PDB file of N, CA and C in Angstrom:
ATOM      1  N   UNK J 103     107.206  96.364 115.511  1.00  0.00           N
ATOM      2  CA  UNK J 103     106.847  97.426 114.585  1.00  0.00           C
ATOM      3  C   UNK J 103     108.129  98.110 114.120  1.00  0.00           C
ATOM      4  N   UNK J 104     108.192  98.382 113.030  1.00  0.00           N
ATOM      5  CA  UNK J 104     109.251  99.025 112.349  1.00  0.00           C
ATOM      6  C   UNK J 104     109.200 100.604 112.511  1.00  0.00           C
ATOM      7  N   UNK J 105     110.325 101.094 112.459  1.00  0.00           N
ATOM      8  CA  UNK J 105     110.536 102.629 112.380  1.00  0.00           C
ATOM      9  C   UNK J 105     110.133 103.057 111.181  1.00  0.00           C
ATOM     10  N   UNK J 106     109.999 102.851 110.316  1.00  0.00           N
ATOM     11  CA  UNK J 106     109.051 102.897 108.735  1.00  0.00           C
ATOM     12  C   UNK J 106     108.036 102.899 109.353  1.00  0.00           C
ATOM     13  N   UNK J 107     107.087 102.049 109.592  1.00  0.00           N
ATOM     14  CA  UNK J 107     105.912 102.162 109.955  1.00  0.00           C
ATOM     15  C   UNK J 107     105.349 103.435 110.574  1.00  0.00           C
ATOM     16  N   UNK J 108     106.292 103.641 112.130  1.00  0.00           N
ATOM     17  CA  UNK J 108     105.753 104.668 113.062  1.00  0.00           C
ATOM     18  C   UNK J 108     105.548 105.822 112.447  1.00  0.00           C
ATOM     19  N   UNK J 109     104.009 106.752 112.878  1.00  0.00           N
ATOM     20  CA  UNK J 109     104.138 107.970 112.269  1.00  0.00           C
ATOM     21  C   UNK J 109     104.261 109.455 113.368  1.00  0.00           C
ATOM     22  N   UNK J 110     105.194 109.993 113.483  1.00  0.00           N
ATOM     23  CA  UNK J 110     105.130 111.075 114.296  1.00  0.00           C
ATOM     24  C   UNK J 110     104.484 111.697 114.401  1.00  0.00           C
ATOM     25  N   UNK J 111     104.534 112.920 115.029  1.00  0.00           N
ATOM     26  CA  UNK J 111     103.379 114.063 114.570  1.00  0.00           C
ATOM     27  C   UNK J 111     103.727 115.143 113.957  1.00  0.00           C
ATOM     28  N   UNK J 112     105.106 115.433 113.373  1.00  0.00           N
ATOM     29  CA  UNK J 112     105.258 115.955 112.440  1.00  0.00           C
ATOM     30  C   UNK J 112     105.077 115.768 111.521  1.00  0.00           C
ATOM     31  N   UNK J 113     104.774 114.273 110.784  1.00  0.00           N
ATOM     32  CA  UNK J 113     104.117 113.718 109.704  1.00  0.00           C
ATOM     33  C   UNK J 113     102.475 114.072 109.514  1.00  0.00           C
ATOM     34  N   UNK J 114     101.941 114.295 110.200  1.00  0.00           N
ATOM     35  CA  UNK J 114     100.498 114.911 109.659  1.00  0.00           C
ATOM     36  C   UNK J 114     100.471 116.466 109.864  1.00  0.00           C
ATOM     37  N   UNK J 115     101.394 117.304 110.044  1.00  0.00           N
ATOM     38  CA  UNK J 115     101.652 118.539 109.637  1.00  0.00           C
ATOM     39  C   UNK J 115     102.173 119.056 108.855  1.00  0.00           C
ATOM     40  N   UNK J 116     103.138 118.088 108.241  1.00  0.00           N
ATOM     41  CA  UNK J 116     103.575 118.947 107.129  1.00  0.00           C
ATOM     42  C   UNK J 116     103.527 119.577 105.719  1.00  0.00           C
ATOM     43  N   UNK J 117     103.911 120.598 105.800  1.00  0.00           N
ATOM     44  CA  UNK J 117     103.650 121.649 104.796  1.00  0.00           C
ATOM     45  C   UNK J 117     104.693 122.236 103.752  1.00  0.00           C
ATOM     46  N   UNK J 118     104.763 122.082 102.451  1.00  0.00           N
ATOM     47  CA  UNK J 118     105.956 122.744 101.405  1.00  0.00           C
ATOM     48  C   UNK J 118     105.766 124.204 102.118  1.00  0.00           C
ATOM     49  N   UNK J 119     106.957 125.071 102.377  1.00  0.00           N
ATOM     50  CA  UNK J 119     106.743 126.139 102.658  1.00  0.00           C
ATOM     51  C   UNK J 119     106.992 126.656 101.318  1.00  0.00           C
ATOM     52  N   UNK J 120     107.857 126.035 100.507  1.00  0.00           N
ATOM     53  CA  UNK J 120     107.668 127.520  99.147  1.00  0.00           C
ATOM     54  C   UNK J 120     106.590 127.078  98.664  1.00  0.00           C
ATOM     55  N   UNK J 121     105.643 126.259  98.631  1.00  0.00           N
ATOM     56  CA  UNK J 121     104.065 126.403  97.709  1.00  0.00           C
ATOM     57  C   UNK J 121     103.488 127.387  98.650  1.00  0.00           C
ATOM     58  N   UNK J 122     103.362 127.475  99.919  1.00  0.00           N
ATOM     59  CA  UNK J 122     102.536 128.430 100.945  1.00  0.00           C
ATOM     60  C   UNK J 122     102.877 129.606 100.557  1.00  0.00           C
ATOM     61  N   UNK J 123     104.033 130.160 100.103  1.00  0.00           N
ATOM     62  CA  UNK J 123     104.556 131.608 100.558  1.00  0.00           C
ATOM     63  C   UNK J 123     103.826 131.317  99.173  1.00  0.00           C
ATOM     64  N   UNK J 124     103.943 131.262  98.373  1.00  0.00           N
ATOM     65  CA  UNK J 124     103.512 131.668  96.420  1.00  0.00           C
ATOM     66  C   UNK J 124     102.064 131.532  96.871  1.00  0.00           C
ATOM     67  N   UNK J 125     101.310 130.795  97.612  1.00  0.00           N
ATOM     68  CA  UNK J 125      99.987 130.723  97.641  1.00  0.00           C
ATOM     69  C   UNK J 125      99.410 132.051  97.972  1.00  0.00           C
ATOM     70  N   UNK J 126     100.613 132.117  99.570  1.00  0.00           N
ATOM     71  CA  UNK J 126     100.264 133.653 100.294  1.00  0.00           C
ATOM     72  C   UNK J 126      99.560 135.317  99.641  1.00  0.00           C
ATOM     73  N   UNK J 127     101.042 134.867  98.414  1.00  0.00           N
ATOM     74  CA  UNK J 127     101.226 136.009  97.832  1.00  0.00           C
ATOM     75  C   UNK J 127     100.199 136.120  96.957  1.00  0.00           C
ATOM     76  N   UNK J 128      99.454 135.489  96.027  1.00  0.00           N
ATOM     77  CA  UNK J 128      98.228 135.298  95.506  1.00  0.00           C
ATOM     78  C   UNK J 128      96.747 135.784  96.240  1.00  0.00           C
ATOM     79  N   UNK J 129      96.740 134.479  96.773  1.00  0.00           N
ATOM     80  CA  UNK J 129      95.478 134.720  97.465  1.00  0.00           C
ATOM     81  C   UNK J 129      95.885 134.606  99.361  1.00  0.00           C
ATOM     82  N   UNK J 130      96.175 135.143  99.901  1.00  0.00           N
ATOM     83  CA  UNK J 130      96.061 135.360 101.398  1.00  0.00           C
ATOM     84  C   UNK J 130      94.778 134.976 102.551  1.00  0.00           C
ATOM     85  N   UNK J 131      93.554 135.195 101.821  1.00  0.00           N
ATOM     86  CA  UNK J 131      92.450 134.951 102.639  1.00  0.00           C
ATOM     87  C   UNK J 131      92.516 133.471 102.821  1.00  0.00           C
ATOM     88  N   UNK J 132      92.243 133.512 101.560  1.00  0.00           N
ATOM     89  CA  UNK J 132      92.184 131.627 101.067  1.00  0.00           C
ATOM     90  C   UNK J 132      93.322 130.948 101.695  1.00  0.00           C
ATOM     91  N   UNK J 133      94.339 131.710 101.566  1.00  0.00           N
ATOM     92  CA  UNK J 133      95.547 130.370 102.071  1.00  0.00           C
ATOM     93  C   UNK J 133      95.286 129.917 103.413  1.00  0.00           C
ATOM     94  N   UNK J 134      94.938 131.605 104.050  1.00  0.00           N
ATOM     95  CA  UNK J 134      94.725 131.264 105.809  1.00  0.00           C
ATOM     96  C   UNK J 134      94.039 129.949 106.120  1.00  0.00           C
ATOM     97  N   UNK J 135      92.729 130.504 105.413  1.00  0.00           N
ATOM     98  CA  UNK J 135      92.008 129.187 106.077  1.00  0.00           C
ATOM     99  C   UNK J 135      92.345 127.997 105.459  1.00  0.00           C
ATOM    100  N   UNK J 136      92.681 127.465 104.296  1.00  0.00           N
ATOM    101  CA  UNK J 136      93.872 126.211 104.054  1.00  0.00           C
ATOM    102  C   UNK J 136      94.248 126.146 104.819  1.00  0.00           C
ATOM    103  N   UNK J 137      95.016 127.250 105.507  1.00  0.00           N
ATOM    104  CA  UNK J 137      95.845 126.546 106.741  1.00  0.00           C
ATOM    105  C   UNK J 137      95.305 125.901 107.698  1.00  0.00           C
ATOM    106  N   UNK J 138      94.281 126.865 108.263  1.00  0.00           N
ATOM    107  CA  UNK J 138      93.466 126.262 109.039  1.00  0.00           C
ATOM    108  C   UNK J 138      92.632 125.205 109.289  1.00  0.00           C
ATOM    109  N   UNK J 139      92.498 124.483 108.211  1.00  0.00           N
ATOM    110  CA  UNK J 139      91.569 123.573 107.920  1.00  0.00           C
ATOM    111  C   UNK J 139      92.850 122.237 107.892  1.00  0.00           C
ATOM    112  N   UNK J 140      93.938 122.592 107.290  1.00  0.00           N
ATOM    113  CA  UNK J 140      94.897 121.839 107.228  1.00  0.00           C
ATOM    114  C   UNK J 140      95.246 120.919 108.978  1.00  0.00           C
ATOM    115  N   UNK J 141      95.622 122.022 109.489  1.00  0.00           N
ATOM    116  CA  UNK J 141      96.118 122.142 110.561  1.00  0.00           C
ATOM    117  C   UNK J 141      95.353 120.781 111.611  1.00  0.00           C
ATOM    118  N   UNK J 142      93.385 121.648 111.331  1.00  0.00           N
ATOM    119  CA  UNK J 142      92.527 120.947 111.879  1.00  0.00           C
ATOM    120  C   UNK J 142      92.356 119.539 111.517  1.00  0.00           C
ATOM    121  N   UNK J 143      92.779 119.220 110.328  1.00  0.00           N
ATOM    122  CA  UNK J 143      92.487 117.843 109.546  1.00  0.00           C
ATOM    123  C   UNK J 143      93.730 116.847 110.055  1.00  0.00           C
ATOM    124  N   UNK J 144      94.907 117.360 110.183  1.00  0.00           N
ATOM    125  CA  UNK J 144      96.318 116.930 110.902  1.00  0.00           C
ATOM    126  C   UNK J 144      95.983 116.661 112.345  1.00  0.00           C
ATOM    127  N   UNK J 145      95.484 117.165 113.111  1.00  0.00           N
ATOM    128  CA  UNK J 145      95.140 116.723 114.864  1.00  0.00           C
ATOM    129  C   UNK J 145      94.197 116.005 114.640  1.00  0.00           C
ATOM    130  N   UNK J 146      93.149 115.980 113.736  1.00  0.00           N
ATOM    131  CA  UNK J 146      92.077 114.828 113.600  1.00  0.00           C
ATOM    132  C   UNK J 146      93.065 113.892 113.598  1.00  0.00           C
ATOM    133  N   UNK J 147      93.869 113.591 112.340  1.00  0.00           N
ATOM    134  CA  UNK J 147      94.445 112.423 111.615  1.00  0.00           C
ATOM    135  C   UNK J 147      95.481 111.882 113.024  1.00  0.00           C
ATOM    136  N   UNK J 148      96.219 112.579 113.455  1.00  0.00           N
ATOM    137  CA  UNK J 148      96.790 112.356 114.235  1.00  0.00           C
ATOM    138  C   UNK J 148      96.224 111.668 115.815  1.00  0.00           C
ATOM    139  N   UNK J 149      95.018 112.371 116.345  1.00  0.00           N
ATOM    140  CA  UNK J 149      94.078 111.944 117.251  1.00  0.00           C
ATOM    141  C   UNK J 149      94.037 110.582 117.017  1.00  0.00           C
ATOM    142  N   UNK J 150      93.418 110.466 115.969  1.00  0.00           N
ATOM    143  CA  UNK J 150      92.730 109.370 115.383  1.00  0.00           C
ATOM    144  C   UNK J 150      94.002 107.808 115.327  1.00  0.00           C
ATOM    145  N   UNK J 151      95.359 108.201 114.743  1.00  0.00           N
ATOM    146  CA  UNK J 151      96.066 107.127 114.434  1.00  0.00           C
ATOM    147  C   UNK J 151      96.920 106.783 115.956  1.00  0.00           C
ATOM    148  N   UNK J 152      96.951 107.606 116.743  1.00  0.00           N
ATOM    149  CA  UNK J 152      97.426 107.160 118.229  1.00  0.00           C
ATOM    150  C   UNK J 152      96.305 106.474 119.294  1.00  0.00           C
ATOM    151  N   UNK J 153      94.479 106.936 118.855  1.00  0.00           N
ATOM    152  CA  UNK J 153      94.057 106.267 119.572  1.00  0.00           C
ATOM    153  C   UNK J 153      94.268 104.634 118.638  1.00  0.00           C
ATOM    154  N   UNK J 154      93.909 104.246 117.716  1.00  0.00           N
ATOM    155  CA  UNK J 154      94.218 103.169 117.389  1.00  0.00           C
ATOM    156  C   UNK J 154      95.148 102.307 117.167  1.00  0.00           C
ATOM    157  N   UNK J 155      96.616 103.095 117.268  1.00  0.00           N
ATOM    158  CA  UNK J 155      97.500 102.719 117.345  1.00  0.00           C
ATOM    159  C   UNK J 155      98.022 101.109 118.021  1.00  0.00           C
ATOM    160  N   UNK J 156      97.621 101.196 119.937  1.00  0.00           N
ATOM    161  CA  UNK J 156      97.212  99.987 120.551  1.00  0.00           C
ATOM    162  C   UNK J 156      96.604  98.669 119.862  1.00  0.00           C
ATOM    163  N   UNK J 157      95.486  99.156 118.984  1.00  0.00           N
ATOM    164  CA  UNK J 157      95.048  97.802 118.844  1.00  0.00           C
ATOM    165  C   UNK J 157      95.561  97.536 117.555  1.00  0.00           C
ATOM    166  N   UNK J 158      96.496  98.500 116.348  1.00  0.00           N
ATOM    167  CA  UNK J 158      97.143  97.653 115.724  1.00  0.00           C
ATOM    168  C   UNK J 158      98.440  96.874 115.917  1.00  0.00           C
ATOM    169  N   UNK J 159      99.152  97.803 117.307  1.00  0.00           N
ATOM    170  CA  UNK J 159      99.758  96.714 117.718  1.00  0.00           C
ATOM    171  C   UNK J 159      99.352  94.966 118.242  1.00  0.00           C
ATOM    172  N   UNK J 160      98.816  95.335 118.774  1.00  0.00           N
ATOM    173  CA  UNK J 160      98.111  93.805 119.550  1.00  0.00           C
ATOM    174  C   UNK J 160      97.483  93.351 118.289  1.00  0.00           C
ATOM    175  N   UNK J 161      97.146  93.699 117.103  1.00  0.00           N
ATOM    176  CA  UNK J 161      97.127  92.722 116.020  1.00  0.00           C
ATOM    177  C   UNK J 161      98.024  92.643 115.643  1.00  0.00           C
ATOM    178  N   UNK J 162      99.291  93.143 114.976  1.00  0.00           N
ATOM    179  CA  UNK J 162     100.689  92.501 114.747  1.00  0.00           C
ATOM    180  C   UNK J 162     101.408  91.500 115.392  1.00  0.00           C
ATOM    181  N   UNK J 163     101.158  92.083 117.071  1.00  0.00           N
ATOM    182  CA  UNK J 163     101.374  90.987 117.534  1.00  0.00           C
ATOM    183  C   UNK J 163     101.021  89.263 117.564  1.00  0.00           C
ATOM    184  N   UNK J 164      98.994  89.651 117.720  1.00  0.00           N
ATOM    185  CA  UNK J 164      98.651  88.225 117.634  1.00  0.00           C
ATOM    186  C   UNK J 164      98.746  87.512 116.248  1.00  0.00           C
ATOM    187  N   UNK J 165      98.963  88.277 115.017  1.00  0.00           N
ATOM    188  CA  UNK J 165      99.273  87.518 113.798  1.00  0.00           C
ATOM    189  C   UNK J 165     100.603  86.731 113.740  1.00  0.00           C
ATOM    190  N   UNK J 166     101.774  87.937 114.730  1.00  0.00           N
ATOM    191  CA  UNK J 166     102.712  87.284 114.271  1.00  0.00           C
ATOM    192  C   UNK J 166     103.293  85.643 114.927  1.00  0.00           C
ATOM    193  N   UNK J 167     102.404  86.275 116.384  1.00  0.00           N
ATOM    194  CA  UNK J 167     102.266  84.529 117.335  1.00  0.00           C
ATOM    195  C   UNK J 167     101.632  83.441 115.979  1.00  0.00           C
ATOM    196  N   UNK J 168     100.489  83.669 115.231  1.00  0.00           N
ATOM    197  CA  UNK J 168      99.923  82.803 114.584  1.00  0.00           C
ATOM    198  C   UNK J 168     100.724  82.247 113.722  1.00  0.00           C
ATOM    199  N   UNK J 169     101.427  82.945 113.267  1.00  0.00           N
ATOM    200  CA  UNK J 169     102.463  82.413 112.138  1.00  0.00           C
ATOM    201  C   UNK J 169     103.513  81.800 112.154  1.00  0.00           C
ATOM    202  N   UNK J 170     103.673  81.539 113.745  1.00  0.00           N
ATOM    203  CA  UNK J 170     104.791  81.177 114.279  1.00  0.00           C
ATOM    204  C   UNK J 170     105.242  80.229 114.142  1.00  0.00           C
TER     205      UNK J 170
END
């Protein structure tokens, strides 16, 4: 697996901070829960791509035996 490939977990958190602060300053209620929902949708995504992670290795792997 390539270092391109791998995704950290700073990759499903991140956030432009100057769109947030201009959002802030607008609407505040609203941004919060953006955030919040953000936040929540990032530990899903993240949950989600480490439990499966395993078995896309072990398919890279067995493709790449096949091709061998």
């Amino acid at each position: 697996m390539n270092k391109e490939d791998f995704c950290f977990p700073r990759d499903f958190f991140y956030i432009n901070k100057d769109i947030l602060k201009n959002q802030f300053e607008i609407q505040k209620a609203l941004t919060i829960i953006a955030l919040i929902l953000w936040t929540i949708q990032g530990f899903l995504c993240m949950v989600g791509y480490y439990i499966t992670l395993p078995f896309i290795l072990l398919h890279k792997l067995c493709e790449n035996r096949c091709y061998y």
